[in-house]
Amino acid sequence: QVLFTEQLFRFKVYESETLKLRIYLSGRIDLGIVEGTTTVPIDHKSESESWFYSANSNQFKIYALMCGSPKLIVNRFGEYWNCSTG
Protein backbone atom coordinates (compact mmCIF):
# COMPACT_ATOMS: atom_id res chain seq x y z
CA GLN A 1 0.00 0.00 0.00
CA VAL A 2 1.40 3.39 -1.03
CA LEU A 3 1.46 5.83 1.89
CA PHE A 4 3.09 8.85 0.23
CA THR A 5 4.99 10.09 -2.82
CA GLU A 6 7.64 12.83 -2.91
CA GLN A 7 7.45 13.42 0.86
CA LEU A 8 9.50 16.36 2.13
CA PHE A 9 11.00 16.21 5.61
CA ARG A 10 13.03 18.40 7.94
CA PHE A 11 14.07 17.67 11.49
CA LYS A 12 16.38 19.17 14.04
CA VAL A 13 19.36 16.99 14.90
CA TYR A 14 21.25 19.42 17.11
CA GLU A 15 20.64 22.63 19.01
CA SER A 16 22.89 24.67 21.27
CA GLU A 17 21.59 27.72 23.10
CA THR A 18 25.16 28.58 24.12
CA LEU A 19 26.43 28.60 20.53
CA LYS A 20 23.12 29.84 19.14
CA LEU A 21 23.32 27.00 16.66
CA ARG A 22 20.77 24.62 15.15
CA ILE A 23 21.45 21.86 12.65
CA TYR A 24 18.64 20.42 10.53
CA LEU A 25 18.49 17.53 8.10
CA SER A 26 16.09 17.88 5.21
CA GLY A 27 15.26 15.97 2.08
CA ARG A 28 12.63 14.30 -0.06
CA ILE A 29 11.73 10.63 0.01
CA ASP A 30 10.52 9.38 -3.38
CA LEU A 31 7.94 6.89 -2.14
CA GLY A 32 6.72 5.35 1.11
CA ILE A 33 4.85 2.08 1.41
CA VAL A 34 3.32 0.20 4.31
CA GLU A 35 4.55 -3.32 5.12
CA GLY A 36 2.61 -4.63 8.11
CA THR A 37 2.90 -1.81 10.63
CA THR A 38 6.12 -0.35 9.19
CA THR A 39 6.53 2.54 6.76
CA VAL A 40 9.27 1.57 4.30
CA PRO A 41 10.95 4.31 2.23
CA ILE A 42 11.71 3.68 -1.44
CA ASP A 43 14.35 5.60 -3.36
CA HIS A 44 14.43 5.62 -7.18
CA LYS A 45 17.91 5.43 -8.72
CA SER A 46 18.79 5.31 -12.39
CA GLU A 47 21.51 2.98 -13.58
CA SER A 48 23.69 6.02 -14.26
CA GLU A 49 23.58 6.75 -10.50
CA SER A 50 24.43 3.19 -9.45
CA TRP A 51 28.09 4.01 -8.82
CA PHE A 52 27.02 6.50 -6.17
CA TYR A 53 25.04 4.51 -3.63
CA SER A 54 25.85 1.78 -1.14
CA ALA A 55 24.22 0.10 1.83
CA ASN A 56 26.20 2.49 4.05
CA SER A 57 24.82 5.61 2.38
CA ASN A 58 23.95 8.41 4.79
CA GLN A 59 21.03 9.29 2.51
CA PHE A 60 19.50 5.84 2.97
CA LYS A 61 20.11 5.78 6.71
CA ILE A 62 18.39 9.16 7.11
CA TYR A 63 15.39 8.03 5.02
CA ALA A 64 15.01 4.89 7.13
CA LEU A 65 15.36 6.95 10.34
CA MET A 66 12.68 9.39 9.18
CA CYS A 67 10.26 6.52 8.51
CA GLY A 68 11.18 4.55 11.63
CA SER A 69 12.06 1.64 9.37
CA PRO A 70 14.82 -0.97 9.69
CA LYS A 71 15.09 -1.11 5.88
CA LEU A 72 14.91 0.87 2.66
CA ILE A 73 14.13 -0.29 -0.87
CA VAL A 74 16.10 0.98 -3.87
CA ASN A 75 14.14 0.93 -7.12
CA ARG A 76 16.74 0.81 -9.89
CA PHE A 77 15.60 1.78 -13.37
CA GLY A 78 17.05 2.41 -16.83
CA GLU A 79 19.96 0.77 -18.51
CA TYR A 80 23.31 2.15 -19.54
CA TRP A 81 23.77 1.81 -23.29
CA ASN A 82 27.14 2.35 -24.93
CA CYS A 83 26.49 3.21 -28.59
CA SER A 84 30.16 2.78 -29.53
CA THR A 85 30.18 -0.99 -28.84
CA GLY A 86 28.09 -2.30 -31.62
XYZ file of N, CA and C in Angstrom:
258
model
N 0.840 -1.175 0.000
C 0.000 0.000 0.000
C 0.889 1.243 0.000
N 0.640 2.145 -0.941
C 1.404 3.394 -1.028
C 0.894 4.364 0.030
N 1.798 4.886 0.824
C 1.456 5.825 1.889
C 1.686 7.274 1.447
N 2.801 7.501 0.717
C 3.094 8.847 0.232
C 4.007 8.787 -0.975
N 4.032 9.900 -1.725
C 4.989 10.094 -2.817
C 5.617 11.471 -2.644
N 6.913 11.564 -2.969
C 7.637 12.830 -2.913
C 7.430 13.561 -1.586
N 7.667 12.859 -0.483
C 7.449 13.419 0.863
C 8.660 14.229 1.320
N 8.438 15.499 1.591
C 9.496 16.356 2.126
C 9.605 16.164 3.636
N 10.825 16.278 4.158
C 10.998 16.205 5.606
C 12.077 17.189 6.038
N 12.016 17.554 7.297
C 13.029 18.398 7.937
C 12.946 18.126 9.428
N 14.077 17.830 10.036
C 14.069 17.665 11.487
C 15.371 18.165 12.096
N 15.245 18.616 13.321
C 16.382 19.169 14.044
C 17.190 18.033 14.650
N 18.482 18.017 14.343
C 19.356 16.989 14.901
C 20.260 17.519 16.008
N 20.382 18.843 16.076
C 21.250 19.417 17.110
C 20.816 20.852 17.378
N 20.904 21.246 18.652
C 20.641 22.631 19.014
C 21.492 22.996 20.217
N 22.098 24.167 20.158
C 22.891 24.675 21.273
C 22.496 26.116 21.525
N 21.927 26.346 22.705
C 21.587 27.722 23.096
C 22.868 28.537 23.305
N 23.892 27.898 23.851
C 25.158 28.581 24.116
C 25.785 29.094 22.823
N 25.827 28.217 21.807
C 26.429 28.598 20.526
C 25.445 29.293 19.585
N 24.184 29.320 20.007
C 23.123 29.844 19.143
C 23.180 29.162 17.778
N 23.146 27.825 17.858
C 23.319 27.004 16.659
C 22.253 25.921 16.589
N 21.688 25.729 15.422
C 20.770 24.622 15.154
C 21.200 23.951 13.868
N 21.134 22.628 13.856
C 21.446 21.859 12.649
C 20.222 21.028 12.289
N 19.800 21.155 11.040
C 18.643 20.416 10.533
C 19.061 19.512 9.393
N 18.388 18.390 9.274
C 18.493 17.531 8.101
C 17.190 17.676 7.334
N 17.297 17.775 6.027
C 16.092 17.880 5.214
C 16.290 17.085 3.928
N 15.185 16.722 3.325
C 15.258 15.969 2.085
C 13.881 15.629 1.565
N 13.872 14.755 0.551
C 12.631 14.304 -0.056
C 12.727 12.815 -0.323
N 11.795 12.070 0.224
C 11.735 10.627 0.012
C 10.808 10.368 -1.172
N 11.282 9.603 -2.145
C 10.523 9.379 -3.380
C 9.175 8.707 -3.142
N 9.161 7.674 -2.319
C 7.945 6.888 -2.138
C 7.978 6.210 -0.776
N 6.833 6.075 -0.151
C 6.724 5.354 1.114
C 5.587 4.355 1.017
N 5.869 3.127 1.427
C 4.846 2.084 1.413
C 4.678 1.521 2.813
N 3.573 0.828 3.023
C 3.318 0.196 4.308
C 3.520 -1.306 4.154
N 4.361 -1.868 5.025
C 4.551 -3.323 5.124
C 4.216 -3.702 6.554
N 3.061 -4.319 6.752
C 2.610 -4.630 8.109
C 2.311 -3.337 8.833
N 3.079 -3.061 9.879
C 2.905 -1.808 10.631
C 4.063 -0.837 10.400
N 4.925 -1.147 9.434
C 6.122 -0.353 9.187
C 5.999 0.461 7.905
N 6.423 1.713 7.956
C 6.535 2.538 6.761
C 7.921 2.328 6.179
N 7.996 1.853 4.945
C 9.272 1.566 4.297
C 9.515 2.608 3.197
N 10.641 3.344 3.271
C 10.953 4.313 2.228
C 11.517 3.626 0.986
N 11.185 4.184 -0.177
C 11.706 3.678 -1.444
C 12.389 4.833 -2.159
N 13.611 4.590 -2.625
C 14.354 5.601 -3.363
C 14.550 5.118 -4.788
N 14.240 5.956 -5.771
C 14.427 5.617 -7.178
C 15.827 6.042 -7.601
N 16.562 5.131 -8.215
C 17.908 5.426 -8.715
C 18.020 4.908 -10.140
N 18.538 5.755 -11.028
C 18.785 5.307 -12.394
C 20.099 4.527 -12.424
N 20.266 3.742 -13.448
C 21.514 2.975 -13.578
C 22.725 3.895 -13.643
N 22.554 5.095 -14.175
C 23.686 6.023 -14.256
C 24.113 6.501 -12.870
N 23.241 6.370 -11.870
C 23.577 6.755 -10.498
C 24.083 5.582 -9.667
N 24.134 4.384 -10.241
C 24.425 3.186 -9.449
C 25.813 3.207 -8.820
N 26.753 3.923 -9.398
C 28.086 4.008 -8.816
C 28.072 4.754 -7.496
N 27.036 5.567 -7.284
C 27.019 6.502 -6.171
C 26.550 5.894 -4.852
N 25.662 4.923 -4.881
C 25.042 4.511 -3.627
C 25.574 3.182 -3.097
N 25.451 3.019 -1.794
C 25.849 1.782 -1.142
C 24.948 1.575 0.068
N 25.026 0.405 0.653
C 24.216 0.096 1.832
C 24.575 1.006 3.009
N 25.760 1.606 2.972
C 26.199 2.486 4.054
C 25.916 3.964 3.779
N 25.121 4.235 2.767
C 24.824 5.612 2.376
C 24.119 6.369 3.497
N 24.617 7.558 3.802
C 23.946 8.411 4.793
C 22.537 8.756 4.343
N 22.360 8.977 3.043
C 21.033 9.286 2.509
C 20.045 8.193 2.888
N 20.405 6.948 2.689
C 19.501 5.838 2.972
C 19.243 5.691 4.466
N 20.275 5.877 5.262
C 20.106 5.781 6.713
C 19.167 6.862 7.235
N 19.274 8.068 6.682
C 18.393 9.162 7.106
C 16.953 8.874 6.692
N 16.744 8.376 5.481
C 15.393 8.033 5.024
C 14.764 6.983 5.935
N 15.523 5.946 6.258
C 15.008 4.894 7.135
C 14.703 5.456 8.528
N 15.575 6.309 9.040
C 15.359 6.949 10.337
C 14.077 7.777 10.323
N 13.867 8.546 9.272
C 12.679 9.392 9.176
C 11.389 8.573 9.166
N 11.453 7.381 8.592
C 10.255 6.523 8.513
C 10.158 5.550 9.679
N 11.177 5.507 10.536
C 11.180 4.552 11.635
C 11.261 3.125 11.127
N 11.996 2.939 10.038
C 12.064 1.640 9.371
C 13.448 1.016 9.503
N 13.514 -0.306 9.659
C 14.817 -0.969 9.689
C 15.372 -1.217 8.286
N 14.600 -0.863 7.240
C 15.087 -1.111 5.884
C 14.621 -0.024 4.924
N 15.234 -0.039 3.740
C 14.908 0.865 2.660
C 14.980 0.070 1.365
N 14.123 0.380 0.429
C 14.126 -0.294 -0.873
C 14.674 0.679 -1.912
N 15.590 0.187 -2.765
C 16.101 0.983 -3.874
C 15.479 0.433 -5.153
N 14.760 1.290 -5.857
C 14.135 0.927 -7.122
C 15.047 1.401 -8.248
N 15.812 0.471 -8.808
C 16.737 0.814 -9.885
C 15.998 0.769 -11.214
N 16.256 1.764 -12.072
C 15.604 1.777 -13.373
C 16.571 2.272 -14.443
N 16.231 1.980 -15.703
C 17.055 2.409 -16.826
C 18.203 1.451 -17.055
N 18.832 1.623 -18.170
C 19.963 0.772 -18.514
C 20.991 1.617 -19.234
N 22.231 1.441 -18.872
C 23.312 2.147 -19.545
C 23.524 1.508 -20.908
N 23.570 2.329 -21.936
C 23.772 1.812 -23.294
C 24.943 2.540 -23.920
N 25.956 1.773 -24.311
C 27.142 2.346 -24.934
C 27.005 2.182 -26.444
N 26.731 3.263 -27.143
C 26.493 3.212 -28.585
C 27.753 2.877 -29.372
N 28.916 3.017 -28.777
C 30.163 2.779 -29.531
C 30.556 1.301 -29.559
N 29.808 0.432 -28.884
C 30.183 -0.993 -28.836
C 29.239 -1.861 -29.663
N 28.798 -1.382 -30.768
C 28.094 -2.298 -31.622
C 26.769 -1.960 -32.023
